[in-house]
Short mmCIF file of C-alpha atoms in Angstrom, two decimals:
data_model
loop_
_atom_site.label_atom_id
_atom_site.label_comp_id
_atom_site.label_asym_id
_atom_site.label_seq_id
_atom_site.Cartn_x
_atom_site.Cartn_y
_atom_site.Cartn_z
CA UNK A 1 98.14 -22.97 19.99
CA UNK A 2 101.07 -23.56 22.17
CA UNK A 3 104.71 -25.21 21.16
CA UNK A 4 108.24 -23.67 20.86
CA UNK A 5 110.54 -22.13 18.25
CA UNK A 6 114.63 -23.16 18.22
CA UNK A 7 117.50 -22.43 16.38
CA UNK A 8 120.55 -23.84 17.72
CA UNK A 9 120.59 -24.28 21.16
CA UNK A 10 118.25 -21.20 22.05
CA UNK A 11 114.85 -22.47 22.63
CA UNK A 12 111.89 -20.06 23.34
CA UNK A 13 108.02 -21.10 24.43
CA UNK A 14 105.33 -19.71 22.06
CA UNK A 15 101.62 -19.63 23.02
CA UNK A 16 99.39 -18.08 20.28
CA UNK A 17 96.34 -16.71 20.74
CA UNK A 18 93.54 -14.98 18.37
CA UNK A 19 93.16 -11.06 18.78
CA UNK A 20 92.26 -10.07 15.40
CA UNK A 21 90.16 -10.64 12.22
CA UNK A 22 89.64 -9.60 8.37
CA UNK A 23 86.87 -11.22 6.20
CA UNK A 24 86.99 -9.19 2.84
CA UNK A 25 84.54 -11.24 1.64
CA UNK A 26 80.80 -10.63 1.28
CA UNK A 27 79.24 -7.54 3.38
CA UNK A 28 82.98 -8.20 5.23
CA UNK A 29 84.01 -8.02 9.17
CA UNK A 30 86.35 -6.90 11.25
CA UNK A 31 87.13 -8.17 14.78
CA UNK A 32 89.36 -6.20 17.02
CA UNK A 33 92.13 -4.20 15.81
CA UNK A 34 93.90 -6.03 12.66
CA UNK A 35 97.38 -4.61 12.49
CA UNK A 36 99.30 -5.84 9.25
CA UNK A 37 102.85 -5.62 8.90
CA UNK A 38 104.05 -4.74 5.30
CA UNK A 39 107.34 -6.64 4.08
CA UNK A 40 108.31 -3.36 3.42
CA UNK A 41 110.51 -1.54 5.29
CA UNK A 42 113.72 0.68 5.77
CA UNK A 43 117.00 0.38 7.70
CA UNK A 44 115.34 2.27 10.60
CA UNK A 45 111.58 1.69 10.32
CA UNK A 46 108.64 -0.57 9.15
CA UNK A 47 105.33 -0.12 7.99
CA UNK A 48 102.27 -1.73 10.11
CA UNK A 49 98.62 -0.83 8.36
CA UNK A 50 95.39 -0.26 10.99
CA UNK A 51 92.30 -1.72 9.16
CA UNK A 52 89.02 -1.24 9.83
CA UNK A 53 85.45 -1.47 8.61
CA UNK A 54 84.09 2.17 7.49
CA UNK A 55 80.68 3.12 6.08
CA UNK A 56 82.28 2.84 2.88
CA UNK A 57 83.57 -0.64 3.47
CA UNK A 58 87.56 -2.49 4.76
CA UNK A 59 90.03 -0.65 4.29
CA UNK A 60 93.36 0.62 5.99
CA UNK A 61 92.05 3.67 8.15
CA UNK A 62 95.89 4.69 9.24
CA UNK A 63 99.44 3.32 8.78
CA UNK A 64 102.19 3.83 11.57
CA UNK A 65 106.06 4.15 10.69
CA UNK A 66 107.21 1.78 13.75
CA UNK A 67 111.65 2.44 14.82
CA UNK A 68 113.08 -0.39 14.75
CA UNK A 69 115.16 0.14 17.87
CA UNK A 70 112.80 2.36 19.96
CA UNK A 71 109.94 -0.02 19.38
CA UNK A 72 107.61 2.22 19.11
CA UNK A 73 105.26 3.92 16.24
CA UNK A 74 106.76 7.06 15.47
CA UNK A 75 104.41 9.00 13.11
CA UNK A 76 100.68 7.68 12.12
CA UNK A 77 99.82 8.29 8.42
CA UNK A 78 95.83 8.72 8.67
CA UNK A 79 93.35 7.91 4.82
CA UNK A 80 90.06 8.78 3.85
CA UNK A 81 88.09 10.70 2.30
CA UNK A 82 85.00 9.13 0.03
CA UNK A 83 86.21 6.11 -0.45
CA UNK A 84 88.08 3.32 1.40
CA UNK A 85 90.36 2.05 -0.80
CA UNK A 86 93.69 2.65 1.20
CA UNK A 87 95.56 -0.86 1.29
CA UNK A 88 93.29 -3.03 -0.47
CA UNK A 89 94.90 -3.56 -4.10
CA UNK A 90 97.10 -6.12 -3.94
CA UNK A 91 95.81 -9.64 -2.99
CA UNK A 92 98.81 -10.59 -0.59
CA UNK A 93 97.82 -7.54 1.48
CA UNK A 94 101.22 -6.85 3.42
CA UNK A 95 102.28 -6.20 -0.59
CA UNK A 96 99.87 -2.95 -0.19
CA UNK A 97 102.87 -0.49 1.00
CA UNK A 98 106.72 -0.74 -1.06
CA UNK A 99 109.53 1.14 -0.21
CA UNK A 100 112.50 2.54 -2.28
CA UNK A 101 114.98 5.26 -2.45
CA UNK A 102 115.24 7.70 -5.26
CA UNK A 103 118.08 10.14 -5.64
CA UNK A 104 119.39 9.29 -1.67
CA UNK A 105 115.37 9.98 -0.54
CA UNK A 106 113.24 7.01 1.44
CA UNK A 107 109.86 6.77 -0.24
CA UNK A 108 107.01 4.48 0.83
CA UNK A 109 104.78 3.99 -1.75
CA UNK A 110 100.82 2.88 -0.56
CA UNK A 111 98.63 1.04 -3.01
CA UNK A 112 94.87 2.31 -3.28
CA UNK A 113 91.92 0.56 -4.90
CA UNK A 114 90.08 2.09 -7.70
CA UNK A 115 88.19 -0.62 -9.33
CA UNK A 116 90.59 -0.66 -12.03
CA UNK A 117 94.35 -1.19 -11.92
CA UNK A 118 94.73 0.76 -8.84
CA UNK A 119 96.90 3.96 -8.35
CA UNK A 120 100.20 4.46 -5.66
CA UNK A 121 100.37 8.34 -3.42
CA UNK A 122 104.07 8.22 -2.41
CA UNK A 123 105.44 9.87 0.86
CA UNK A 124 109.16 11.10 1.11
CA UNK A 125 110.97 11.24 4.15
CA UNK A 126 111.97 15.19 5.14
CA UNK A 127 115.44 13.95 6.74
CA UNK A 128 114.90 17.51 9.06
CA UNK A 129 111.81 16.26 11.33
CA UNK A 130 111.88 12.46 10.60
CA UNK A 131 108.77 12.29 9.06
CA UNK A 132 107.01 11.27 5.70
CA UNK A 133 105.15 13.98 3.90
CA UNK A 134 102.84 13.17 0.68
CA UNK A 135 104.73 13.72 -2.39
CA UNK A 136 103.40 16.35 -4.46
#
């Protein structure tokens, strides 16, 4: 699909193109690499989710913290284990990762699947190296 976006007088071109696909449905596909932003996010970074098909079915294999000004991922948050059930609880799945501060801390919270009403593993940022660890 091809058109343009304004706002005001700045006008940009936009040409979209496929390069990635989910089907959750059924025995479910993936095609290419689906990377899905979360709405989440904090004043420096946001939260994009890699999903892919497993043994064990769809789910969201890794998540990258992405700085906002550098551009760039800066730290790749990798699930697994038995299951795959990282990122696939909510339906709207960019709702799959929230974000909040407690007591002055940055904590991203990621939604797993258990069957049942789900269950959240919460990672704090250690202000030191930059990074988010798995709360304990």
């Amino acid at each position: 699909m091809t058109g343009s976006w304004s706002k005001g007088v700045d006008k940009f071109p936009v040409n979209l193109r496929k390069v990635a696909g989910l089907d959750d449905t059924g025995e479910g596909k993936v095609e290419g690499t689906v990377e899905i932003p979360f709405w989440a996010q904090s004043a420096t970074d946001r939260f994009a989710g890699i999903y892919a098909k497993t043994d064990d079915g769809i789910c969201m294999t890794k998540m990258q913290i992405i700085n906002k000004k550098r551009k760039k991922a800066v730290q790749t948050i990798k699930f697994g284990g038995d299951l795959c059930n990282a990122g696939m609880l909510m339906t709207p799945i960019y709702w799959n990762v929230q974000n909040s501060v407690e007591r002055g801390k940055d904590i991203i919270s990621v939604s797993f699947y258990d069957g049942r009403a789900g269950y959240e593993e919460e990672y704090v940022l250690d202000r030191k190296t930059k990074k988010y660890r798995l709360k304990k």
